[in-house]
mmCIF file of C-alpha atoms in Angstrom:
data_model
loop_
_atom_site.group_PDB
_atom_site.id
_atom_site.type_symbol
_atom_site.label_atom_id
_atom_site.label_comp_id
_atom_site.label_asym_id
_atom_site.label_seq_id
_atom_site.Cartn_x
_atom_site.Cartn_y
_atom_site.Cartn_z
ATOM 1 C CA VAL K 1 32.304 2.443 -42.404
ATOM 2 C CA ARG K 2 32.809 3.149 -46.156
ATOM 3 C CA PRO K 3 34.184 1.296 -49.052
ATOM 4 C CA CYS K 4 37.615 2.217 -50.473
ATOM 5 C CA GLY K 5 40.132 1.048 -52.523
ATOM 6 C CA SER K 6 41.220 -1.881 -50.572
ATOM 7 C CA GLY K 7 38.007 -2.947 -49.358
ATOM 8 C CA VAL K 8 36.446 -1.456 -46.288
ATOM 9 C CA ALA K 9 37.757 1.862 -44.923
ATOM 10 C CA VAL K 10 37.469 1.681 -41.101
ATOM 11 C CA ARG K 11 37.769 4.013 -38.334
ATOM 12 C CA ILE K 12 40.387 2.825 -36.139
ATOM 13 C CA GLY K 13 41.015 4.277 -32.603
ATOM 14 C CA TYR K 14 44.950 2.851 -31.771
ATOM 15 C CA LEU K 15 45.739 2.964 -28.188
ATOM 16 C CA MET K 16 48.504 2.930 -26.077
ATOM 17 C CA GLN K 17 47.650 3.250 -22.229
ATOM 18 C CA ALA K 18 51.545 2.583 -21.656
ATOM 19 C CA ASP K 19 53.457 5.564 -21.526
ATOM 20 C CA SER K 20 56.466 3.889 -22.807
ATOM 21 C CA VAL K 21 56.439 5.291 -26.357
ATOM 22 C CA ASP K 22 57.520 8.878 -26.864
ATOM 23 C CA MET K 23 55.819 9.816 -29.994
ATOM 24 C CA SER K 24 57.584 12.973 -30.131
ATOM 25 C CA GLU K 25 61.191 11.348 -30.115
ATOM 26 C CA VAL K 26 63.029 8.748 -32.909
ATOM 27 C CA SER K 27 62.950 5.417 -31.299
ATOM 28 C CA GLY K 28 62.321 1.548 -32.287
ATOM 29 C CA PRO K 29 58.614 1.652 -30.680
ATOM 30 C CA GLN K 30 58.274 5.064 -32.093
ATOM 31 C CA VAL K 31 59.043 3.914 -35.804
ATOM 32 C CA HIS K 32 57.052 1.226 -35.591
ATOM 33 C CA VAL K 33 53.658 2.705 -33.914
ATOM 34 C CA GLN K 34 53.962 5.546 -36.770
ATOM 35 C CA SER K 35 54.549 2.838 -39.501
ATOM 36 C CA VAL K 36 51.269 1.049 -38.223
ATOM 37 C CA VAL K 37 49.169 3.956 -38.279
ATOM 38 C CA HIS K 38 50.869 5.440 -41.896
ATOM 39 C CA GLY K 39 49.977 1.619 -43.388
ATOM 40 C CA LEU K 40 46.541 1.598 -42.257
ATOM 41 C CA GLU K 41 45.826 5.282 -43.469
ATOM 42 C CA ARG K 42 47.419 4.213 -46.959
ATOM 43 C CA ARG K 43 44.753 1.210 -47.051
ATOM 44 C CA GLY K 44 42.026 3.710 -46.828
ATOM 45 C CA HIS K 45 41.352 3.509 -43.037
ATOM 46 C CA LYS K 46 41.194 6.750 -41.113
ATOM 47 C CA VAL K 47 43.243 6.044 -37.792
ATOM 48 C CA ARG K 48 42.982 8.334 -34.579
ATOM 49 C CA LEU K 49 45.873 8.233 -31.729
ATOM 50 C CA LEU K 50 44.897 8.019 -27.874
ATOM 51 C CA SER K 51 48.081 7.768 -26.119
ATOM 52 C CA ILE K 52 49.720 9.018 -22.381
ATOM 53 C CA GLN K 53 52.138 11.474 -23.841
ATOM 54 C CA GLN K 54 54.153 13.881 -21.603
ATOM 55 C CA GLY K 55 52.389 12.182 -18.773
ATOM 56 C CA GLN K 56 48.852 13.418 -20.182
ATOM 57 C CA ILE K 57 46.347 11.326 -21.986
ATOM 58 C CA ARG K 58 46.399 13.082 -25.687
ATOM 59 C CA TRP K 59 44.902 12.354 -29.223
ATOM 60 C CA SER K 60 46.077 13.062 -32.483
ATOM 61 C CA ASP K 61 44.933 12.366 -36.276
ATOM 62 C CA ASP K 62 48.180 12.957 -37.899
ATOM 63 C CA LEU K 63 51.020 11.907 -34.928
ATOM 64 C CA LEU K 64 51.993 15.648 -35.043
ATOM 65 C CA ARG K 65 49.247 17.963 -33.430
ATOM 66 C CA TRP K 66 47.784 16.648 -29.871
ATOM 67 C CA ARG K 67 44.903 17.661 -28.086
ATOM 68 C CA ALA K 68 44.324 17.029 -24.500
ATOM 69 C CA ALA K 69 41.651 14.246 -24.076
ATOM 70 C CA ARG K 70 38.184 15.322 -22.302
ATOM 71 C CA PHE K 71 36.880 12.964 -19.789
ATOM 72 C CA ASN K 72 33.245 12.282 -18.385
ATOM 73 C CA PHE K 73 32.748 10.441 -15.129
ATOM 74 C CA SER K 74 36.372 10.150 -14.208
ATOM 75 C CA GLN K 75 36.519 13.769 -13.274
ATOM 76 C CA SER K 76 33.481 13.986 -11.293
ATOM 77 C CA PRO K 77 34.150 14.858 -7.389
ATOM 78 C CA LEU K 78 33.079 11.635 -6.320
ATOM 79 C CA PHE K 79 35.526 9.480 -8.636
ATOM 80 C CA ARG K 80 38.386 11.729 -7.379
ATOM 81 C CA ALA K 81 37.386 11.095 -3.793
ATOM 82 C CA VAL K 82 37.362 7.368 -3.919
ATOM 83 C CA GLU K 83 40.622 7.438 -5.851
ATOM 84 C CA SER K 84 42.204 9.714 -3.300
ATOM 85 C CA VAL K 85 41.259 7.849 -0.472
ATOM 86 C CA LEU K 86 41.865 4.269 -2.296
ATOM 87 C CA ARG K 87 45.618 5.346 -3.112
ATOM 88 C CA GLY K 88 46.274 6.594 0.213
ATOM 89 C CA LEU K 89 45.572 3.528 1.814
ATOM 90 C CA GLN K 90 47.668 1.775 -1.446
ATOM 91 C CA SER K 91 50.665 3.935 -0.309
ATOM 92 C CA ARG K 92 50.419 3.254 3.579
ATOM 93 C CA LEU K 93 49.727 -0.241 3.295
ATOM 94 C CA ARG K 94 52.227 -1.073 0.266
ATOM 95 C CA LEU K 95 49.214 -2.875 -1.156
ATOM 96 C CA PRO K 96 50.583 -3.895 -5.104
ATOM 97 C CA PHE K 97 49.000 -1.616 -7.853
ATOM 98 C CA PHE K 98 46.708 -2.699 -10.137
ATOM 99 C CA ARG K 99 46.003 0.489 -12.436
ATOM 100 C CA PHE K 100 42.054 0.273 -11.901
ATOM 101 C CA PHE K 101 41.836 3.968 -11.916
ATOM 102 C CA ASP K 102 44.109 4.787 -14.374
ATOM 103 C CA SER K 103 42.634 2.260 -16.743
ATOM 104 C CA LEU K 104 39.121 3.523 -15.726
ATOM 105 C CA ARG K 105 40.367 7.099 -16.776
ATOM 106 C CA PHE K 106 41.979 6.242 -19.979
ATOM 107 C CA ALA K 107 38.778 4.324 -21.019
ATOM 108 C CA ASP K 108 36.949 7.231 -20.058
ATOM 109 C CA ALA K 109 38.940 9.151 -22.438
ATOM 110 C CA CYS K 110 38.528 6.558 -25.018
ATOM 111 C CA THR K 111 35.002 6.572 -25.250
ATOM 112 C CA LEU K 112 34.771 10.516 -25.968
ATOM 113 C CA ALA K 113 37.528 10.977 -28.144
ATOM 114 C CA LEU K 114 37.111 7.632 -30.264
ATOM 115 C CA ALA K 115 33.515 7.865 -30.108
ATOM 116 C CA ASP K 116 32.795 6.982 -33.907
ATOM 117 C CA ALA K 117 35.524 4.312 -33.941
ATOM 118 C CA ASP K 118 34.158 1.257 -35.397
ATOM 119 C CA THR K 119 37.336 -0.794 -33.676
ATOM 120 C CA LEU K 120 39.810 -0.408 -31.407
ATOM 121 C CA TYR K 121 43.254 -1.210 -31.855
ATOM 122 C CA GLU K 122 45.788 -1.434 -28.744
ATOM 123 C CA ARG K 123 49.912 -1.686 -28.262
ATOM 124 C CA TYR K 124 49.333 -3.912 -25.356
ATOM 125 C CA GLY K 125 51.153 -3.076 -22.056
ATOM 126 C CA LEU K 126 51.040 -5.343 -18.900
ATOM 127 C CA MET K 127 48.299 -4.196 -16.658
ATOM 128 C CA ASN K 128 46.561 -1.734 -18.673
ATOM 129 C CA TYR K 129 43.229 -2.725 -19.518
ATOM 130 C CA GLY K 130 41.632 0.708 -20.037
ATOM 131 C CA GLY K 131 40.922 -0.176 -23.931
ATOM 132 C CA LEU K 132 39.226 -3.452 -23.044
ATOM 133 C CA LEU K 133 36.927 -1.411 -20.494
ATOM 134 C CA ALA K 134 36.135 0.996 -23.360
ATOM 135 C CA ALA K 135 35.411 -1.457 -26.197
ATOM 136 C CA ARG K 136 33.328 -3.613 -24.078
ATOM 137 C CA ARG K 137 31.457 -0.290 -22.621
ATOM 138 C CA ARG K 138 31.108 0.666 -26.702
ATOM 139 C CA GLY K 139 30.263 -2.587 -27.790
ATOM 140 C CA VAL K 140 33.437 -2.425 -30.569
ATOM 141 C CA PRO K 141 35.759 -5.008 -31.613
ATOM 142 C CA LEU K 142 39.328 -4.974 -29.737
ATOM 143 C CA VAL K 143 42.559 -5.853 -31.299
ATOM 144 C CA LEU K 144 45.710 -6.566 -29.611
ATOM 145 C CA GLU K 145 49.107 -5.948 -30.831
ATOM 146 C CA VAL K 146 51.493 -7.912 -28.835
ATOM 147 C CA ASN K 147 55.249 -7.011 -29.382
ATOM 148 C CA GLY K 148 56.935 -9.118 -26.506
ATOM 149 C CA ASP K 149 55.785 -11.350 -23.766
ATOM 150 C CA MET K 150 55.868 -8.429 -20.785
ATOM 151 C CA VAL K 151 56.514 -11.423 -17.946
ATOM 152 C CA ASP K 152 59.950 -11.971 -19.241
ATOM 153 C CA GLU K 153 60.748 -8.624 -19.877
ATOM 154 C CA TYR K 154 60.168 -7.789 -16.285
ATOM 155 C CA GLY K 155 62.146 -10.624 -15.118
ATOM 156 C CA GLN K 156 65.117 -9.601 -17.607
ATOM 157 C CA LYS K 157 64.683 -6.030 -16.233
ATOM 158 C CA GLY K 158 64.898 -6.980 -12.315
ATOM 159 C CA ILE K 159 61.493 -5.714 -11.921
ATOM 160 C CA TYR K 160 60.124 -6.956 -8.385
ATOM 161 C CA LEU K 161 56.431 -7.934 -8.049
ATOM 162 C CA SER K 162 54.701 -9.649 -5.033
ATOM 163 C CA ARG K 163 53.003 -12.520 -5.737
ATOM 164 C CA LEU K 164 49.515 -11.349 -5.428
ATOM 165 C CA GLN K 165 50.209 -8.790 -8.058
ATOM 166 C CA TRP K 166 51.471 -11.518 -10.160
ATOM 167 C CA ALA K 167 48.545 -13.195 -9.685
ATOM 168 C CA PHE K 168 46.042 -10.274 -10.772
ATOM 169 C CA VAL K 169 48.752 -9.862 -13.431
ATOM 170 C CA HIS K 170 47.956 -13.444 -14.725
ATOM 171 C CA VAL K 171 44.156 -12.991 -14.150
ATOM 172 C CA ILE K 172 43.885 -9.835 -15.910
ATOM 173 C CA SER K 173 46.231 -10.607 -19.091
ATOM 174 C CA ARG K 174 44.394 -13.985 -20.073
ATOM 175 C CA LEU K 175 41.024 -11.948 -19.558
ATOM 176 C CA MET K 176 42.294 -9.287 -22.104
ATOM 177 C CA PHE K 177 43.602 -12.332 -24.444
ATOM 178 C CA ALA K 178 40.589 -14.161 -23.719
ATOM 179 C CA SER K 179 38.189 -10.999 -24.584
ATOM 180 C CA ALA K 180 40.047 -9.609 -27.913
ATOM 181 C CA SER K 181 38.346 -9.968 -31.024
ATOM 182 C CA HIS K 182 41.745 -10.482 -32.402
ATOM 183 C CA ILE K 183 45.598 -10.607 -31.764
ATOM 184 C CA VAL K 184 48.802 -9.656 -33.348
ATOM 185 C CA SER K 185 52.148 -11.159 -32.622
ATOM 186 C CA VAL K 186 55.005 -10.079 -34.501
ATOM 187 C CA GLY K 187 56.876 -13.361 -33.707
ATOM 188 C CA GLU K 188 56.460 -17.286 -34.008
ATOM 189 C CA LYS K 189 57.620 -17.879 -30.458
ATOM 190 C CA LEU K 190 55.461 -15.142 -29.124
ATOM 191 C CA THR K 191 52.680 -16.558 -30.781
ATOM 192 C CA GLU K 192 53.506 -20.116 -28.882
ATOM 193 C CA LYS K 193 53.849 -18.436 -25.556
ATOM 194 C CA LEU K 194 50.482 -16.193 -26.314
ATOM 195 C CA VAL K 195 49.005 -20.075 -26.534
ATOM 196 C CA SER K 196 50.774 -21.982 -24.079
ATOM 197 C CA ARG K 197 50.926 -19.323 -21.176
ATOM 198 C CA TRP K 198 48.039 -17.122 -21.578
ATOM 199 C CA HIS K 199 45.596 -19.459 -23.245
ATOM 200 C CA ALA K 200 45.014 -17.543 -26.318
ATOM 201 C CA ARG K 201 43.268 -19.296 -29.293
ATOM 202 C CA PRO K 202 45.492 -19.915 -31.814
ATOM 203 C CA ASP K 203 42.549 -19.113 -34.569
ATOM 204 C CA LYS K 204 42.368 -15.739 -33.549
ATOM 205 C CA ILE K 205 45.982 -14.749 -33.753
ATOM 206 C CA SER K 206 47.839 -13.214 -36.747
ATOM 207 C CA LEU K 207 51.443 -13.687 -37.041
ATOM 208 C CA ILE K 208 53.254 -9.999 -38.922
ATOM 209 C CA VAL K 209 56.748 -10.085 -38.561
ATOM 210 C CA ASN K 210 58.194 -6.982 -37.853
ATOM 211 C CA GLY K 211 59.601 -5.631 -41.391
ATOM 212 C CA THR K 212 62.333 -3.091 -42.661
ATOM 213 C CA TYR K 213 61.679 0.275 -43.289
ATOM 214 C CA TYR K 214 64.158 0.190 -46.568
ATOM 215 C CA ASP K 215 63.290 4.049 -47.416
ATOM 216 C CA LEU K 216 65.115 5.318 -43.940
ATOM 217 C CA PHE K 217 68.535 3.267 -44.829
ATOM 218 C CA ALA K 218 68.347 3.929 -48.362
ATOM 219 C CA ALA K 219 70.625 6.821 -48.052
ATOM 220 C CA PRO K 220 73.253 8.329 -45.643
ATOM 221 C CA ARG K 221 71.802 10.356 -43.132
ATOM 222 C CA ASP K 222 75.108 11.683 -41.732
ATOM 223 C CA ALA K 223 76.479 14.578 -44.147
ATOM 224 C CA GLN K 224 80.117 13.534 -43.407
ATOM 225 C CA TRP K 225 79.688 9.870 -44.168
ATOM 226 C CA LYS K 226 78.121 10.876 -47.324
ATOM 227 C CA LYS K 227 81.364 13.320 -48.532
ATOM 228 C CA VAL K 228 83.316 10.277 -47.118
ATOM 229 C CA GLU K 229 81.560 8.202 -49.900
ATOM 230 C CA GLU K 230 81.926 10.672 -52.723
ATOM 231 C CA ALA K 231 85.666 10.914 -52.248
ATOM 232 C CA VAL K 232 85.715 6.842 -52.103
ATOM 233 C CA GLN K 233 83.959 6.735 -55.457
ATOM 234 C CA LYS K 234 86.173 9.373 -56.854
#
């Protein structure tokens, strides 16, 4: 940690275990992640993003050039053998998925790629607890950024989960919100739900409502539309 213009510069590991945000394609979530990272960098902090991109765990310091993550224990023959056996049993017996091995592998990548990070900042995803495991292993704070209640989103999308799996979802989610050093919520209603449904402590939740990137919409992007505007002005 070192001094900077806005206070103290922090080395931040930005985590996305969920693979729903493709950083190579412009989308709402992609713009949000990019804006958060650049906002932190403008304040003097150093940010390294660790994410699942194109099916692989990768990291980047500039959101443009990506490097494959390295692993330690999760690449051992014993780990792979146990994972193969248990995944086979899970498939044959149709047991609910717990993302246990996925989270262990992600935590393993975190400890190597983000070995010098002062804090971990995670874009929260349901049943993704690799960041929590890594934070506990390294003894650094974990900040969770929550952009929506995933339980409600699963219901809206018609995604079916068994009672056993929902029970596990609730246990893990409450553990994550209880263990996080701080939580960033993007809406008032969401903040209320974090407290009422997930029992998160109100005093460790910051409300930061999503803003608008004005520069992105300051001028027409479509060349044809720009010609129409010029013609109207004449």
